[in-house]
Amino acid sequence: MQCPTCDEYGDLVLAKVRKTGQKVVVCTECDNLWADPDSAPDIDASEGVAEFLAAAGLADDWEELALLARLPAR
């Protein structure tokens, strides 16, 4: 699935926060994150990966995420 923020440049990927187990959706290009993987990604509902992880008390590093699967096109 293409990112609504950077369009054709980024793929959306289902990921899991390693320390909490929370599933999220992330863009591999623009580093936007959606905390609710069951909702359609919306530009207004996104936040940066680093900001999301820092707010959770984690290092603001992609190593905190386990990438699970690329989201299929809708």
Short mmCIF file of N, CA and C in Angstrom, two decimals:
data_model
loop_
_atom_site.label_atom_id
_atom_site.label_comp_id
_atom_site.label_asym_id
_atom_site.label_seq_id
_atom_site.Cartn_x
_atom_site.Cartn_y
_atom_site.Cartn_z
N MET A 1 0.85 -1.17 0.00
CA MET A 1 0.00 0.00 0.00
C MET A 1 0.90 1.23 0.00
N GLN A 2 0.48 2.24 -0.75
CA GLN A 2 1.25 3.47 -0.82
C GLN A 2 0.89 4.41 0.33
N CYS A 3 1.87 5.14 0.76
CA CYS A 3 1.71 6.09 1.86
C CYS A 3 0.88 7.28 1.39
N PRO A 4 -0.11 7.73 2.19
CA PRO A 4 -0.88 8.90 1.81
C PRO A 4 -0.08 10.20 1.94
N THR A 5 1.04 10.16 2.61
CA THR A 5 1.86 11.35 2.79
C THR A 5 2.85 11.53 1.64
N CYS A 6 3.59 10.49 1.32
CA CYS A 6 4.61 10.61 0.27
C CYS A 6 4.23 9.86 -1.01
N ASP A 7 3.01 9.34 -1.06
CA ASP A 7 2.41 8.73 -2.24
C ASP A 7 3.24 7.55 -2.75
N GLU A 8 3.68 7.61 -3.98
CA GLU A 8 4.31 6.47 -4.62
C GLU A 8 5.70 6.17 -4.11
N TYR A 9 6.27 7.05 -3.29
CA TYR A 9 7.64 6.85 -2.85
C TYR A 9 7.77 5.92 -1.66
N GLY A 10 6.74 5.80 -0.87
CA GLY A 10 6.85 5.00 0.35
C GLY A 10 5.86 3.86 0.42
N ASP A 11 6.31 2.76 0.97
CA ASP A 11 5.45 1.60 1.22
C ASP A 11 5.04 1.60 2.68
N LEU A 12 3.80 1.21 2.93
CA LEU A 12 3.34 1.08 4.30
C LEU A 12 3.57 -0.35 4.77
N VAL A 13 4.10 -0.47 5.97
CA VAL A 13 4.49 -1.76 6.52
C VAL A 13 3.88 -1.92 7.91
N LEU A 14 3.32 -3.08 8.17
CA LEU A 14 2.86 -3.42 9.52
C LEU A 14 4.09 -3.74 10.35
N ALA A 15 4.18 -3.14 11.52
CA ALA A 15 5.34 -3.35 12.38
C ALA A 15 4.86 -3.56 13.81
N LYS A 16 5.76 -4.10 14.63
CA LYS A 16 5.47 -4.31 16.04
C LYS A 16 6.55 -3.63 16.86
N VAL A 17 6.13 -2.88 17.87
CA VAL A 17 7.09 -2.28 18.79
C VAL A 17 7.63 -3.41 19.65
N ARG A 18 8.91 -3.66 19.55
CA ARG A 18 9.52 -4.84 20.19
C ARG A 18 9.25 -4.93 21.69
N LYS A 19 9.36 -3.84 22.40
CA LYS A 19 9.26 -3.88 23.86
C LYS A 19 7.83 -3.89 24.39
N THR A 20 6.88 -3.41 23.59
CA THR A 20 5.50 -3.35 24.07
C THR A 20 4.56 -4.32 23.36
N GLY A 21 4.96 -4.76 22.17
CA GLY A 21 4.10 -5.65 21.39
C GLY A 21 3.03 -4.92 20.59
N GLN A 22 2.95 -3.59 20.72
CA GLN A 22 1.93 -2.82 20.00
C GLN A 22 2.20 -2.87 18.51
N LYS A 23 1.16 -3.13 17.73
CA LYS A 23 1.28 -3.12 16.28
C LYS A 23 0.96 -1.73 15.77
N VAL A 24 1.73 -1.30 14.79
CA VAL A 24 1.59 0.01 14.18
C VAL A 24 1.82 -0.13 12.68
N VAL A 25 1.52 0.92 11.95
CA VAL A 25 1.82 0.98 10.52
C VAL A 25 2.85 2.08 10.33
N VAL A 26 3.90 1.80 9.57
CA VAL A 26 4.95 2.79 9.33
C VAL A 26 5.21 2.91 7.83
N CYS A 27 5.66 4.10 7.43
CA CYS A 27 6.08 4.32 6.04
C CYS A 27 7.59 4.19 5.99
N THR A 28 8.08 3.40 5.05
CA THR A 28 9.51 3.16 4.93
C THR A 28 10.25 4.34 4.33
N GLU A 29 9.53 5.29 3.77
CA GLU A 29 10.17 6.45 3.14
C GLU A 29 10.15 7.69 4.02
N CYS A 30 8.98 8.11 4.46
CA CYS A 30 8.87 9.40 5.17
C CYS A 30 8.88 9.25 6.69
N ASP A 31 8.95 8.02 7.22
CA ASP A 31 9.02 7.77 8.66
C ASP A 31 7.77 8.19 9.42
N ASN A 32 6.63 8.25 8.73
CA ASN A 32 5.37 8.50 9.43
C ASN A 32 4.88 7.19 10.02
N LEU A 33 4.12 7.29 11.09
CA LEU A 33 3.60 6.13 11.81
C LEU A 33 2.14 6.36 12.13
N TRP A 34 1.37 5.27 12.06
CA TRP A 34 -0.04 5.28 12.44
C TRP A 34 -0.20 4.26 13.55
N ALA A 35 -0.69 4.70 14.71
CA ALA A 35 -0.77 3.84 15.89
C ALA A 35 -1.91 2.84 15.83
N ASP A 36 -2.87 3.05 14.94
CA ASP A 36 -4.00 2.14 14.82
C ASP A 36 -3.93 1.41 13.48
N PRO A 37 -3.38 0.19 13.48
CA PRO A 37 -3.21 -0.53 12.21
C PRO A 37 -4.52 -0.98 11.58
N ASP A 38 -5.63 -0.90 12.31
CA ASP A 38 -6.92 -1.33 11.77
C ASP A 38 -7.66 -0.22 11.04
N SER A 39 -7.17 1.01 11.15
CA SER A 39 -7.79 2.15 10.47
C SER A 39 -7.01 2.47 9.20
N ALA A 40 -7.71 3.03 8.22
CA ALA A 40 -7.04 3.45 6.99
C ALA A 40 -6.08 4.59 7.33
N PRO A 41 -4.83 4.51 6.87
CA PRO A 41 -3.87 5.57 7.16
C PRO A 41 -4.35 6.92 6.61
N ASP A 42 -4.37 7.90 7.47
CA ASP A 42 -4.82 9.24 7.14
C ASP A 42 -3.69 10.20 7.53
N ILE A 43 -3.42 11.16 6.67
CA ILE A 43 -2.32 12.09 6.93
C ILE A 43 -2.48 12.76 8.29
N ASP A 44 -3.70 13.14 8.64
CA ASP A 44 -3.94 13.86 9.89
C ASP A 44 -3.75 12.99 11.13
N ALA A 45 -3.78 11.68 10.97
CA ALA A 45 -3.64 10.77 12.11
C ALA A 45 -2.23 10.23 12.27
N SER A 46 -1.30 10.72 11.47
CA SER A 46 0.06 10.20 11.53
C SER A 46 0.94 11.01 12.47
N GLU A 47 2.03 10.39 12.87
CA GLU A 47 3.06 11.08 13.64
C GLU A 47 4.39 10.46 13.26
N GLY A 48 5.47 11.10 13.59
CA GLY A 48 6.79 10.58 13.26
C GLY A 48 7.15 9.37 14.11
N VAL A 49 7.89 8.45 13.52
CA VAL A 49 8.34 7.27 14.25
C VAL A 49 9.12 7.68 15.49
N ALA A 50 10.07 8.60 15.34
CA ALA A 50 10.91 9.01 16.47
C ALA A 50 10.08 9.62 17.59
N GLU A 51 9.12 10.46 17.23
CA GLU A 51 8.28 11.11 18.24
C GLU A 51 7.41 10.08 18.97
N PHE A 52 6.84 9.13 18.22
CA PHE A 52 6.01 8.09 18.82
C PHE A 52 6.81 7.26 19.81
N LEU A 53 8.00 6.84 19.41
CA LEU A 53 8.82 6.00 20.28
C LEU A 53 9.30 6.78 21.50
N ALA A 54 9.70 8.02 21.30
CA ALA A 54 10.16 8.84 22.43
C ALA A 54 9.03 9.04 23.44
N ALA A 55 7.81 9.27 22.96
CA ALA A 55 6.67 9.46 23.86
C ALA A 55 6.37 8.20 24.67
N ALA A 56 6.76 7.04 24.11
CA ALA A 56 6.56 5.78 24.81
C ALA A 56 7.75 5.45 25.73
N GLY A 57 8.72 6.35 25.80
CA GLY A 57 9.88 6.12 26.65
C GLY A 57 10.92 5.21 26.04
N LEU A 58 10.89 5.08 24.72
CA LEU A 58 11.82 4.20 24.02
C LEU A 58 12.81 5.02 23.21
N ALA A 59 13.90 4.39 22.79
CA ALA A 59 14.86 5.05 21.92
C ALA A 59 14.17 5.41 20.61
N ASP A 60 14.49 6.57 20.07
CA ASP A 60 13.84 6.99 18.82
C ASP A 60 14.57 6.41 17.61
N ASP A 61 14.58 5.09 17.56
CA ASP A 61 15.35 4.35 16.57
C ASP A 61 14.49 3.25 15.96
N TRP A 62 14.61 3.05 14.66
CA TRP A 62 13.85 2.00 13.97
C TRP A 62 14.16 0.61 14.53
N GLU A 63 15.26 0.44 15.23
CA GLU A 63 15.60 -0.86 15.83
C GLU A 63 14.56 -1.27 16.87
N GLU A 64 13.79 -0.32 17.37
CA GLU A 64 12.71 -0.62 18.33
C GLU A 64 11.53 -1.31 17.64
N LEU A 65 11.52 -1.31 16.30
CA LEU A 65 10.40 -1.88 15.55
C LEU A 65 10.81 -3.18 14.86
N ALA A 66 9.91 -4.14 14.88
CA ALA A 66 10.09 -5.37 14.10
C ALA A 66 9.12 -5.23 12.91
N LEU A 67 9.68 -5.18 11.71
CA LEU A 67 8.85 -5.07 10.51
C LEU A 67 8.25 -6.43 10.20
N LEU A 68 6.93 -6.46 10.05
CA LEU A 68 6.22 -7.72 9.89
C LEU A 68 5.83 -8.02 8.45
N ALA A 69 5.16 -7.08 7.78
CA ALA A 69 4.69 -7.34 6.42
C ALA A 69 4.29 -6.05 5.73
N ARG A 70 4.54 -6.00 4.44
CA ARG A 70 4.09 -4.87 3.64
C ARG A 70 2.59 -4.95 3.50
N LEU A 71 1.91 -3.81 3.64
CA LEU A 71 0.45 -3.81 3.51
C LEU A 71 0.07 -3.93 2.04
N PRO A 72 -0.91 -4.75 1.73
CA PRO A 72 -1.33 -4.91 0.33
C PRO A 72 -2.05 -3.65 -0.17
N ALA A 73 -2.05 -3.47 -1.46
CA ALA A 73 -2.75 -2.33 -2.07
C ALA A 73 -4.24 -2.45 -1.79
N ARG A 74 -4.88 -1.29 -1.63
CA ARG A 74 -6.33 -1.29 -1.39
C ARG A 74 -7.04 -0.82 -2.62
#
